[in-house]
Coordinates of C-alpha atoms in Angstrom, one line a residue:
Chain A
X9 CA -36.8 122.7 20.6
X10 CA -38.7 119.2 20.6
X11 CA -36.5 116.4 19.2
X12 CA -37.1 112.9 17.9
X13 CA -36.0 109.7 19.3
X14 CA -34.2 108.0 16.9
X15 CA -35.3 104.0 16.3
X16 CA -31.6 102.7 16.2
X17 CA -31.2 103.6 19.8
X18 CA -28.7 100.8 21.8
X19 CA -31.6 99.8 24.5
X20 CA -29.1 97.8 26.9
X21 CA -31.0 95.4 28.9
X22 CA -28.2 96.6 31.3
X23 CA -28.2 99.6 30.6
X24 CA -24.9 101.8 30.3
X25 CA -25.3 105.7 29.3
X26 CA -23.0 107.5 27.6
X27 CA -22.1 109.9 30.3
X28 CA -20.4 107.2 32.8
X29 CA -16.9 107.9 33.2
X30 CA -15.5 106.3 36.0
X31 CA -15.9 102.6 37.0
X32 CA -17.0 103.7 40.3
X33 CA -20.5 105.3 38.4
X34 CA -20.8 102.4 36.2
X35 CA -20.6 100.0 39.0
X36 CA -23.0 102.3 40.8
X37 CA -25.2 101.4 37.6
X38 CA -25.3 97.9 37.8
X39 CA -26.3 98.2 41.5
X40 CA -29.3 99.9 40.6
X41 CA -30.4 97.1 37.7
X42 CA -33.2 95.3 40.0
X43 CA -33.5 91.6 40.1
X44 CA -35.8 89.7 37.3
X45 CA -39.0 89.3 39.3
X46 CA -40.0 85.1 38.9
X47 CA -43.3 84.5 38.5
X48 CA -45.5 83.4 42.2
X49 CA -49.0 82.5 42.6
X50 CA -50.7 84.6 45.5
X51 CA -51.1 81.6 47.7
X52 CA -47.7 81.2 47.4
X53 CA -47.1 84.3 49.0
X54 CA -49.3 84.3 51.7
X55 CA -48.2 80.7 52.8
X56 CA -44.8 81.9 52.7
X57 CA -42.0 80.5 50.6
X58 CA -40.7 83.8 49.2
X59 CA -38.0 85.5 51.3
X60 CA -37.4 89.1 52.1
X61 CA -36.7 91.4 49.7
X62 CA -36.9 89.0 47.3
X63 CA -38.1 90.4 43.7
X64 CA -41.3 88.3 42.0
X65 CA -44.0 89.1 40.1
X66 CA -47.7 88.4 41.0
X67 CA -51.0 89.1 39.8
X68 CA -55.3 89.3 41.4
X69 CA -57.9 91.1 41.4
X70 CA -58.5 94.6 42.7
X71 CA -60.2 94.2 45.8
X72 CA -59.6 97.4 47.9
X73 CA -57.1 100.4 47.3
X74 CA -56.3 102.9 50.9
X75 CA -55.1 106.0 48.9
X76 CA -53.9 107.7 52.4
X77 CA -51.8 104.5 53.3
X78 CA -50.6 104.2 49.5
X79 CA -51.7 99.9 49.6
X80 CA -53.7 97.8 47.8
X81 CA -55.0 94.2 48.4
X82 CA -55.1 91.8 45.8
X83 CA -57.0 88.5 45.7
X84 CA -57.1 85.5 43.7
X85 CA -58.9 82.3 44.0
X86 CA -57.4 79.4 44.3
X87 CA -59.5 75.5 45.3
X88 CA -62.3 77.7 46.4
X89 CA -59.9 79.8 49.0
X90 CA -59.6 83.4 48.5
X91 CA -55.7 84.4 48.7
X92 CA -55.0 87.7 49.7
X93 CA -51.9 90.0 48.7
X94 CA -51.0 93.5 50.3
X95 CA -49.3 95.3 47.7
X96 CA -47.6 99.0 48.7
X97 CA -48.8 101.3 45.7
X98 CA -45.9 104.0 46.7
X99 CA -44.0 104.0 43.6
X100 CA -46.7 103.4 41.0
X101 CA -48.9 106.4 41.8
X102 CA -51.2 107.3 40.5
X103 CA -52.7 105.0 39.1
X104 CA -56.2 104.2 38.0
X105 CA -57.7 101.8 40.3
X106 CA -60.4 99.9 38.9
X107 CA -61.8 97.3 41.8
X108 CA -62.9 94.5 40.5
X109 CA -60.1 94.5 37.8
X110 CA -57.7 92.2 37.0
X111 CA -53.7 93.5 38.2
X112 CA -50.1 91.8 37.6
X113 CA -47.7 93.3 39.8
X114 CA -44.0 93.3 39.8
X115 CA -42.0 94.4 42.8
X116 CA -39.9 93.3 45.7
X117 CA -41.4 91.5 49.0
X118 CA -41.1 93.3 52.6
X119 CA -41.6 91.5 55.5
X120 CA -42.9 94.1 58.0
X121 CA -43.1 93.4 61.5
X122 CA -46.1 92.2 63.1
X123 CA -48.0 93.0 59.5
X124 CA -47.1 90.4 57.1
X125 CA -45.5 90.2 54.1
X126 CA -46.5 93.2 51.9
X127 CA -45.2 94.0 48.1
X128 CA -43.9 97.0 47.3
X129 CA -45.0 97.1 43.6
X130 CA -42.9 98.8 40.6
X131 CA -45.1 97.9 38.3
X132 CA -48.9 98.1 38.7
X133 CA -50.4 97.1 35.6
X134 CA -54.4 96.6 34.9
X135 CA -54.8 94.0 32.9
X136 CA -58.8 93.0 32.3
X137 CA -59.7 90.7 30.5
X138 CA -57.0 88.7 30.6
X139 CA -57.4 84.9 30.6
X140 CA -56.2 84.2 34.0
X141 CA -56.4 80.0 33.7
X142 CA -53.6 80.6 30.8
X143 CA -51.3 82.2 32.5
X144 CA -51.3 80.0 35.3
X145 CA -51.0 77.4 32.8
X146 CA -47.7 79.7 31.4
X147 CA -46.3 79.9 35.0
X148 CA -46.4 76.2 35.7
X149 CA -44.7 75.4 31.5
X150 CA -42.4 77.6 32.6
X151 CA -41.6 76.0 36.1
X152 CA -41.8 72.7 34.6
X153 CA -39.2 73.3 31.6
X154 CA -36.7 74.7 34.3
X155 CA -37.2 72.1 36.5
X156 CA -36.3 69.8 33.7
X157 CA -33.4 71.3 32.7
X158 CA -31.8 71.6 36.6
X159 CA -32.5 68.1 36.7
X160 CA -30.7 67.7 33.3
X161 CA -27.8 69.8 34.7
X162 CA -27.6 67.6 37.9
X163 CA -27.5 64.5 36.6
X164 CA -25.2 65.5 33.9
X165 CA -22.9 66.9 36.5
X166 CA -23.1 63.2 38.8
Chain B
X4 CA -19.4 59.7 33.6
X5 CA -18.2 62.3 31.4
X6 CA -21.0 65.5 31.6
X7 CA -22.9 66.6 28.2
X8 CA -21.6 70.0 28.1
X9 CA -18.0 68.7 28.1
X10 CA -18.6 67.2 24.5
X11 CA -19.2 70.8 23.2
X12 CA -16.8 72.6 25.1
X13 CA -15.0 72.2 21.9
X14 CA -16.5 74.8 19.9
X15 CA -17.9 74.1 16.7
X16 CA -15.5 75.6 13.9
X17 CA -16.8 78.7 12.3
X18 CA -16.6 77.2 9.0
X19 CA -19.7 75.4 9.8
X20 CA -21.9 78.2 11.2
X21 CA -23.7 78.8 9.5
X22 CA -25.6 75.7 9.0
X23 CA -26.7 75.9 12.1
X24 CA -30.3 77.4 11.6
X25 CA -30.2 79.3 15.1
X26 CA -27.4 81.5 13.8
X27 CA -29.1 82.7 11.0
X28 CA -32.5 83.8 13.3
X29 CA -33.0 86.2 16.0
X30 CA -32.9 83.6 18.8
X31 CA -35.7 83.9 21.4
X32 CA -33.9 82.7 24.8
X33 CA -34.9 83.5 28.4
X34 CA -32.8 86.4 29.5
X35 CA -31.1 84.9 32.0
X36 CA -29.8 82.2 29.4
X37 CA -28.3 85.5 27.4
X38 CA -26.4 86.5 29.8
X39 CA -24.7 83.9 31.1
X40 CA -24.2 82.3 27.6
X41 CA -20.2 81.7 27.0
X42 CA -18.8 83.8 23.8
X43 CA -16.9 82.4 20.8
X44 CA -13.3 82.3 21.2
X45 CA -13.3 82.6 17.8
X46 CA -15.3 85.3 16.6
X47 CA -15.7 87.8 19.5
X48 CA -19.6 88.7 19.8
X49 CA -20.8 85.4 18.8
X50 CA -22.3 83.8 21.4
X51 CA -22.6 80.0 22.4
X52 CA -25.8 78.1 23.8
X53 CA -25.6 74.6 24.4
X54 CA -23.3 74.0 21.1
X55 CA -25.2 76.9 19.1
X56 CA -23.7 80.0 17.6
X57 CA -25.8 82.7 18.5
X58 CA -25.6 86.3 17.1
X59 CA -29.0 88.1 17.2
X60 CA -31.8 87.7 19.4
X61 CA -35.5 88.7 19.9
X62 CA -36.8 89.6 23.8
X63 CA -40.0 90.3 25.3
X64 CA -39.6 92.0 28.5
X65 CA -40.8 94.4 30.5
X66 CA -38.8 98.0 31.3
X67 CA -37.6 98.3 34.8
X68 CA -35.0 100.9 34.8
X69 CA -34.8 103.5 32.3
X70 CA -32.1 106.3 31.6
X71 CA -32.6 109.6 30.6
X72 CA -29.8 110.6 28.0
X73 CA -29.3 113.9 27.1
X74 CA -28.6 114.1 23.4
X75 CA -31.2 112.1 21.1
X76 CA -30.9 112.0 17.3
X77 CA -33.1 114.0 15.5
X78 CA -34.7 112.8 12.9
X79 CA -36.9 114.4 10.0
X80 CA -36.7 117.6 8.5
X81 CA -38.4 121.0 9.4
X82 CA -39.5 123.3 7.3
X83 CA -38.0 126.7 7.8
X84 CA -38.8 129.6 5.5
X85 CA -42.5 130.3 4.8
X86 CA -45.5 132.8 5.8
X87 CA -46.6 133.5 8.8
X88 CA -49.7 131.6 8.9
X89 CA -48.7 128.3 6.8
X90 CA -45.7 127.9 9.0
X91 CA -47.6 128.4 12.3
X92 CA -50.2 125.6 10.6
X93 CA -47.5 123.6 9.4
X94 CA -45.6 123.7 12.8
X95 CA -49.0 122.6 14.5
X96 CA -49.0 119.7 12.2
X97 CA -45.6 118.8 12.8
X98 CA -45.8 119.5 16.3
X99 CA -48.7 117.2 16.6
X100 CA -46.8 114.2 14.4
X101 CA -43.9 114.9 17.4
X102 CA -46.0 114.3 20.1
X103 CA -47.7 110.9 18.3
X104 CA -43.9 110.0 17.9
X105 CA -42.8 110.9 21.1
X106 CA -46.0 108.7 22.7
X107 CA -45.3 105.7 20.2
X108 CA -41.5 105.5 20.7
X109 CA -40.6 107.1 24.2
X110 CA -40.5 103.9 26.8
X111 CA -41.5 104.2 30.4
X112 CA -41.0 102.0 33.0
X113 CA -43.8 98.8 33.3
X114 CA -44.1 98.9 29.9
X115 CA -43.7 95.9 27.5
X116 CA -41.1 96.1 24.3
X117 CA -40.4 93.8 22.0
X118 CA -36.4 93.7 20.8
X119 CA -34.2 92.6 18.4
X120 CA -30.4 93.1 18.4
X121 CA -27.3 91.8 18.4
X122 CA -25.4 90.8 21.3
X123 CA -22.2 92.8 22.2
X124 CA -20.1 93.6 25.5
X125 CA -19.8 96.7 26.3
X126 CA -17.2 98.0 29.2
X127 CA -17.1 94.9 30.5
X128 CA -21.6 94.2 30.5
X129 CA -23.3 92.8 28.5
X130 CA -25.6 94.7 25.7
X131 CA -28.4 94.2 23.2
X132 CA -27.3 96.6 20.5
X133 CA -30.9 97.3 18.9
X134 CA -31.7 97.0 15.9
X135 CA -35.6 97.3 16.0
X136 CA -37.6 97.6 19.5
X137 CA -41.4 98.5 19.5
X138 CA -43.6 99.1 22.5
X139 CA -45.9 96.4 22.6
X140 CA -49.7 97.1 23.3
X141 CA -50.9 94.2 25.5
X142 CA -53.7 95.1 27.7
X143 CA -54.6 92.2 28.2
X144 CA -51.3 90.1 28.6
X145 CA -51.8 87.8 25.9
X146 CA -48.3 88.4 23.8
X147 CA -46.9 87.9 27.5
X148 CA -48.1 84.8 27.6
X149 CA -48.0 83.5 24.6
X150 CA -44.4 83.9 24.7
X151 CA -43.9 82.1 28.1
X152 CA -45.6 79.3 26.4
X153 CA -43.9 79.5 23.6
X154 CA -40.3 79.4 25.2
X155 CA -40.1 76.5 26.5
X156 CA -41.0 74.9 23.6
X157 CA -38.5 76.5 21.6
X158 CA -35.4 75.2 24.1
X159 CA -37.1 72.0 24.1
X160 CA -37.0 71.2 20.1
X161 CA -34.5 73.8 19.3
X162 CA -31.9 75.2 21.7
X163 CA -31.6 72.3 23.9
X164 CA -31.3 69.6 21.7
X165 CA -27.8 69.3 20.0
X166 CA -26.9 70.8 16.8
X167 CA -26.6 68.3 14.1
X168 CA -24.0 68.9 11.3
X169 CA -25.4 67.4 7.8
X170 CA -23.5 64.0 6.9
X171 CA -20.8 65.2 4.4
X172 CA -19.9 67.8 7.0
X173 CA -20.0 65.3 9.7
X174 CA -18.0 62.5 8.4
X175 CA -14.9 64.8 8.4
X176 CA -15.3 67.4 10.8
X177 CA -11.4 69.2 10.8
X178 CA -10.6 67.2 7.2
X179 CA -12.0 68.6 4.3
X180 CA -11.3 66.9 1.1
X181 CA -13.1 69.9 -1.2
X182 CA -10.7 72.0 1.3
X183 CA -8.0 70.2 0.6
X184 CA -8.0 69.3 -3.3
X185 CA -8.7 73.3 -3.3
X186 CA -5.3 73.8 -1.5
X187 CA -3.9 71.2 -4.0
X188 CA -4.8 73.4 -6.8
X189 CA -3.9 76.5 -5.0
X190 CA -0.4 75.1 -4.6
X191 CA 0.4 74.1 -8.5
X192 CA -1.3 77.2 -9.5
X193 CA 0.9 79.2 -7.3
X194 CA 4.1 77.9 -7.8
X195 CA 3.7 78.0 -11.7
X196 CA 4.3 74.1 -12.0
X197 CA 4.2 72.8 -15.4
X198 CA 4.6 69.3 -14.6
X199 CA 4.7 66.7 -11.5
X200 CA 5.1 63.5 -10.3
X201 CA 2.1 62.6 -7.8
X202 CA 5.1 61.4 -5.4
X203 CA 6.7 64.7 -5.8
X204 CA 3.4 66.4 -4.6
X205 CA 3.5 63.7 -1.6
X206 CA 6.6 65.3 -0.7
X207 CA 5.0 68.9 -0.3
X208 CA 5.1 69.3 3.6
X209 CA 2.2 71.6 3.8
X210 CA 0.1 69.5 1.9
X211 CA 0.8 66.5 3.9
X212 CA 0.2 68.1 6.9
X213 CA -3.7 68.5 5.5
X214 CA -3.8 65.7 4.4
X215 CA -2.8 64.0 7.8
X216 CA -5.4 65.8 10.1
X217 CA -7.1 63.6 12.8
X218 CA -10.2 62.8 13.7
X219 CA -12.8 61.5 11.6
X220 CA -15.6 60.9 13.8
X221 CA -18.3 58.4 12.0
X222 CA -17.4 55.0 13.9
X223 CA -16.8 53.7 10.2
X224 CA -14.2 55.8 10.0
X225 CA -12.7 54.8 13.3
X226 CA -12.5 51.5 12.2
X227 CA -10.9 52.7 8.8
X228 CA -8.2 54.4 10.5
X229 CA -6.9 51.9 13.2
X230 CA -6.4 49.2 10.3
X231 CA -5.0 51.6 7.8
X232 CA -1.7 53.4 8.5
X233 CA -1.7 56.9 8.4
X234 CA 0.6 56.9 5.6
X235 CA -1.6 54.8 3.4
X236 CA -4.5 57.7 4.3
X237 CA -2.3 60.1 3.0
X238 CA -1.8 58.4 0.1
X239 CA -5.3 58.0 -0.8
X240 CA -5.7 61.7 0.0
X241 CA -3.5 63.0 -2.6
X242 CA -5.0 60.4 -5.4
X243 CA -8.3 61.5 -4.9
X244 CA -7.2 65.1 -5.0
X245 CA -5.5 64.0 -8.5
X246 CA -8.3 62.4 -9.9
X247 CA -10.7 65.3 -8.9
X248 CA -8.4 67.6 -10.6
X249 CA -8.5 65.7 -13.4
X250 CA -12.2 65.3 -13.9
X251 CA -12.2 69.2 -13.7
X252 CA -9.5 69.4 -16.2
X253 CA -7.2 71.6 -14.0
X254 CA -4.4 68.7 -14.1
X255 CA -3.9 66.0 -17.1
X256 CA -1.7 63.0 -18.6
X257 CA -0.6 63.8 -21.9
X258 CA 1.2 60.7 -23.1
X259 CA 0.1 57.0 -21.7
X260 CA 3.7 56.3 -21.6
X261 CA 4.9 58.7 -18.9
X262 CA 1.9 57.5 -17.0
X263 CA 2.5 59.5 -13.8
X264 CA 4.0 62.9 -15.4
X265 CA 1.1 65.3 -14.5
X266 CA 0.4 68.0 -16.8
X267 CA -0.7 71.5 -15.2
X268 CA -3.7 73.0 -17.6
X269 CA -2.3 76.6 -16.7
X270 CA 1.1 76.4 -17.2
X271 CA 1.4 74.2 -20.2
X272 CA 3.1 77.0 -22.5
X273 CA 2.7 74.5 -25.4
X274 CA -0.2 73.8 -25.6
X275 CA -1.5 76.8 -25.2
X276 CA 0.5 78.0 -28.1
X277 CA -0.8 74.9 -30.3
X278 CA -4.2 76.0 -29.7
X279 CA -3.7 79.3 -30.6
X280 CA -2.0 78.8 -34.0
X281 CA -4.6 76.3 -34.7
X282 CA -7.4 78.9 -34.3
X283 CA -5.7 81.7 -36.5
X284 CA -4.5 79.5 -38.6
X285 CA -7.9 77.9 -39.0
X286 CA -9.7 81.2 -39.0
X287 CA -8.1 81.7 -42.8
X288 CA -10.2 79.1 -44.1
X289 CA -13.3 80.1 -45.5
X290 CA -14.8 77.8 -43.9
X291 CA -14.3 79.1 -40.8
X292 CA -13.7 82.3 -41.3
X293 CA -17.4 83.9 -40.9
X294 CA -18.3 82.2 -37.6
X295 CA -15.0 81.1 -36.0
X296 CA -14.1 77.8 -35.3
X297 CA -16.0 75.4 -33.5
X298 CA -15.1 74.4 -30.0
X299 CA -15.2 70.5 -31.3
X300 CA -12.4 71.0 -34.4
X301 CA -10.3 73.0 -32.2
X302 CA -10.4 70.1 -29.4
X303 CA -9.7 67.3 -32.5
X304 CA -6.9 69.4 -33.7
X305 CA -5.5 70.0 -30.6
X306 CA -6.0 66.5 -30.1
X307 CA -3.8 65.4 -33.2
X308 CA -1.0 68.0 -33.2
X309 CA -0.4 67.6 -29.4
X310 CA -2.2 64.8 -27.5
X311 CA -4.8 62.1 -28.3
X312 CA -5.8 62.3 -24.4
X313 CA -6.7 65.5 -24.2
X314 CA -10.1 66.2 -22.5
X315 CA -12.9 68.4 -23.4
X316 CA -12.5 69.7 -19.7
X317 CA -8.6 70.5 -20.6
X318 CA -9.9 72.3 -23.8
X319 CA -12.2 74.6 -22.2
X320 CA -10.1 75.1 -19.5
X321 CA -7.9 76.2 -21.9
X322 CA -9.6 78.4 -24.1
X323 CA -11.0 80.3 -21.1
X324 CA -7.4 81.3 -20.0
X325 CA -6.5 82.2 -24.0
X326 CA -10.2 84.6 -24.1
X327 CA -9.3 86.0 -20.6
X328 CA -5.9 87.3 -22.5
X329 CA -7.8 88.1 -25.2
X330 CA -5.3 85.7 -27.3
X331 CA -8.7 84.7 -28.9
X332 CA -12.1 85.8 -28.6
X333 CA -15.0 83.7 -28.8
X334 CA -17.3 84.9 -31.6
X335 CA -20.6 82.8 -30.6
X336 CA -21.3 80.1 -28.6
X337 CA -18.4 77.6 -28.9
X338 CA -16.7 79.0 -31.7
X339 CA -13.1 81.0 -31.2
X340 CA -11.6 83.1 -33.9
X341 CA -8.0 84.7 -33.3
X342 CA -6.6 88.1 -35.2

């Protein structure tokens, strides 16, 4: 029997089911929340600031997608140099790939031997037509306002 | 040099809330900011940011972990008992409205909602308790964006800056005097006094005690209070209190001679009882008898069989307590009869 999901549903933004019982599951739970993926431009990962494992979002354009080896490359363009990102498509297939397309990805960075920095993407999502200058715009308000602020924090805090 | 946040570790008193405009919306902060936002000590799910009480709030994000749960409500009604072929049509149709539903409401991860709740902790993590989500269409990231634009701006001319309480508020943050002529009033009223000295009421510890509570915090003030005693504050406390009461007609002088023996407008047996026998007595007359007599000849009477200072405010005051016993009943608009 097919049944409705109710709109007043609690949607924690860590979420906690009913069925936990013990503090061991919950805890097991909060282990398995991922980290909030921050916002990097693809020349920023390619030249290397972002660490291991760390979680970040990213977006480029489709350029080439190996089904068989489950990776993608994305590019964007940045001073007239084309940046390339490897993005592992394991857990987001299938997908449509539309080359040529527009993508924001959301995942955690692996640093594999020999091969470079690759992202292992969560979330592959097409987004054409999308005004690219405007987000970048959106990423840098973004950095700037929290700049300011940890700069209001430290010199409160001297 | 003393940081910001240490000014507003003192949290502001609930009392004052609600002037605050960010309590009363759903605020739009940064997730991270929600979580690590400190919660009232004195209302438990109330939340502080940078001096503001927050209760709701309104997210944008995008689903990364999602947890199948086993028992869903069910909502709408099916039809049960019909014929064979208008229920199998009917259950096609319904079926169909399901899976539309289903599609609209069911969230997967990558996908973008929209959501408004209240803030709670639950076993020990904290919650969004929805109240409305939707799954918001953006193919092509604008709502995304807008609302990292939008964000900082808000924290810059909202959330950040300081919460400032309106001027009457301000002057006496902890020291109310509307609080404290109210408590006045509560006291006389409750203790069923017909009559005081002002000194007398000076004497009352628990209204002393309000009266004498620190910290104005307008630098005017300041200066008021290190040249002035406490004591004289006090003083000035309670006489404003009494003239207030006055004006409002809860409290008057009936005789210029006693010129300090306070009348309560509740409790004065006597005058009530005047009044009363001056409206059925009144009522006789045929002047008065059709339509009652007027609040104005009731007030002179009053006036010349018990005191030539009574107030109008005293009067009404007055013949609102005799209506609410039904010791009189008001037959129009400022005109009382009695039976």
């Amino acid at each position: 029997m097919h049944q409705w999901i109710h709109p007043y549903t609690s949607l924690s933004i860590t979420s906690t089911p009913e069925l936990v019982t013990t503090l061991k599951d919950l805890q097991q739970l909060c282990k398995m929340l991922p980290n909030p993926g921050i916002y990097y431009f693809p020349w920023e990962i390619s030249s290397g600031p972002v660490r291991d494992g760390e979680t970040l979002r990213t977006f480029g354009r489709l350029h080439c997608y190996d089904l068989a080896q489950s990776e993608a490359v994305l590019t964007a363009q940045c001073n007239s140099v084309q940046h390339q990102v490897r993005v592992c498509t394991k857990f987001v297939e299938p997908f449509q790939a539309q080359l040529g397309s527009l993508y924001v990805a959301l995942g955690d960075m692996e640093q594999r031997d020999g091969e470079g920095p690759v992202l292992k993407a969560r979330v592959l999502t097409c987004v054409e037509g999308m005004n690219l200058s405007m987000l970048e715009q959106a990423i840098r308000e973004q950095r700037k306002y929290f700049q300011d602020r940890q700069g209001q924090v430290e010199s409160g805090a001297s | 040099m003393q940081p910001e946040s240490a000014k507003y570790e003192e949290e502001m008193p609930s009392l004052f809330w609600a002037l605050d405009p960010v309590f009363s919306t759903f605020a739009r902060l940064y997730i991270k900011d929600i979580k690590e936002m400190r919660e009232s000590k004195q209302v438990p799910g109330i939340f502080f940011y940078n001096g503001h009480p927050v209760r709701q709030v309104d997210v944008l994000g995008t689903v990364v972990l999602t947890k199948e749960r086993d028992a869903f409500y069910n909502y709408g009604a099916f039809a049960t008992q019909a014929s064979t072929s208008s229920s199998l049509a009917l259950l096609g149709h319904v079926k169909k409205l399901q899976e539309v539903v289903h599609q609209k409401t069911k969230l997967e991860i990558g996908d973008v909602v929209r959501i408004r709740g209240h803030m709670r902790i639950y076993r020990g993590q904290r919650e969004i308790q929805t109240s409305t989500y939707y799954k918001v269409d953006d193919p092509m990231y604008d709502v995304q964006i807008s609302r990292m634009l939008e964000l900082p701006y808000l924290y810059r001319e909202v959330y950040d800056k300081h919460f400032q309480m309106p001027q009457e508020a301000q002057s006496d943050p902890n020291f109310s005097m509307d609080m404290f002529i109210e408590k006045v009033k509560d006291f006389l009223v409750k203790n069923r006094i017909q009559t005081f000295y002002p000194q007398e009421l000076e004497t009352v510890k628990s209204l002393v005690s309000l009266a004498s509570e620190p910290a104005p915090s307008t630098s005017l003030q300041q200066v008021d209070s290190e040249n002035e005693p406490r004591s004289k504050l006090i003083h000035s406390a309670f006489k404003e209190a009494i003239k207030v009461l006055q004006n409002k007609g809860v409290i008057f002088l009936k005789s210029k001679c006693s010129r300090d023996l306070y009348h309560v407008t509740d409790h004065d047996k006597e005058l009530h009882r005047v009044t009363t026998d001056i409206i059925k007595a009144d009522c006789q007359k045929p002047r008065h008898a059709e339509n009652g007599c007027h609040f104005l000849h009731v007030l002179d009477s009053v006036r010349q069989s018990y005191s030539p200072y009574l107030t109008q405010e005293v009067m009404h005051r007055v013949l609102e307590l005799l209506e609410s016993n039904s010791e009189i009943v008001s037959t129009m608009e400022r005109r009382y009869t009695a039976f």
